[in-house]
Amino acid sequence: MLHKNKFALWVKLGLLVLAIALATGCQSSPAPAAGEAAAAEEEPFVVGALHVGAITDAGYNQAHHDGLVKMTENLPNVKLIEAENVPESADAERVMENMIQQGAKLIFPQSFGYLDPALAVAEKHPEVIFMHPAGFKLAKNLGTYWGNNFEAMYLAGIAAGSATKTNKLGFITAFPIPNILASVNAFQLGAKSVKPEVTTTLVFNGAWVDPAKEAAATNALADTGVDVVTMLVDSPITIVKTAEERGIYSIGFHSSALQQFAPKGWLTGVAYTWGDLYTKLTKEVMDGSWKSEHIRGGMESGFLTLADYGPAVTPEVQTLIKEKEEAIIKGELKIFEGPITDNKGTVRIPEGEAGGIELLDSTDWLVEGVIGQTE
């Protein structure tokens, strides 16, 4: 009888343990901490960028690429998708659509000719934000930005005017769009401030990247006595290298990486530094505070700066340029302060008036001293 009672007791204990185990197993596991869950579930924020040329061009495309890379370093949860050598055509729309399929919530269409394709894609995808460089149109989900390159070009003009022996400068670019014309005018005004008799010959190539035309234009300018050449094209390597071969000076544009191609003839360059702006814009899209607007900034914004000087720029000239830069930032120096006459004799800015950053989007004339046309 005692054995039977012990056996029954063991059975009851076993059933009790089993019941407890089953009850425990049916309970939910403790929820992870909120931070752990967020980290586990957080997906990368995808940013797309399409470039009209190669991101190793030591120019326009590399400057934008470097800024985007800086942004990803500042925001580790961002995944960057880039496409190079995208034509300014329907191909741009296809590339942007593909980026959206890959999850892009912010797209940088990095060429002037991408504006209309970007507007078309933006209309179809209101949930995606687009930021276009130097564009002049807005949409609910498309904004624009650009640095006031004419301020830096004025300073570069001082370096050019100080270095020239022939009083003949050259400017090679792609198309007569407002921000380019404003830069040409500022370059001439900067040079004229130290060398009143100087002129700037303007050449349009009709393409952002065309090494053959760029080399031909540089050689043609050198043949006419031009001894300092600058540019506003996407990949300035050809112009700088050709100028070096011809024994004339060069002033770069877009990226400070260009200096390596002209160890003797390099004067300085206008260098864009987009990293901080791209970080700010991406943060705004991520937190929902972004708004559609035209963003324009000058030397004070940090969007651009002057590259290092070459050996031909004397300490005295460097000091002068620094003084003028500080005056521009403080608002004490107005580059387009009237009276200013165009190269056809028409007064464009009367005495007592001054043009400002709005000239980036409205200039359609060339200042006195520029040899060339706007067509």
PDB file of C-alpha atoms in Angstrom, residues 214-215 218 235-244:
ATOM      1  CA  GLU A 214      38.194  71.569 -75.103  1.00  0.00           C
ATOM      2  CA  ALA A 215      41.734  70.910 -76.328  1.00  0.00           C
ATOM      3  CA  THR A 218      42.533  75.930 -75.395  1.00  0.00           C
ATOM      4  CA  SER A 235      35.633  67.591 -66.678  1.00  0.00           C
ATOM      5  CA  PRO A 236      38.327  70.294 -66.836  1.00  0.00           C
ATOM      6  CA  ILE A 237      41.308  67.925 -67.004  1.00  0.00           C
ATOM      7  CA  THR A 238      41.836  68.350 -70.762  1.00  0.00           C
ATOM      8  CA  ILE A 239      41.853  72.145 -70.577  1.00  0.00           C
ATOM      9  CA  VAL A 240      44.279  72.254 -67.658  1.00  0.00           C
ATOM     10  CA  LYS A 241      46.633  69.687 -69.203  1.00  0.00           C
ATOM     11  CA  THR A 242      46.561  71.418 -72.600  1.00  0.00           C
ATOM     12  CA  ALA A 243      47.275  74.780 -70.976  1.00  0.00           C
ATOM     13  CA  GLU A 244      50.212  73.211 -69.151  1.00  0.00           C
TER      14      GLU A 244
END
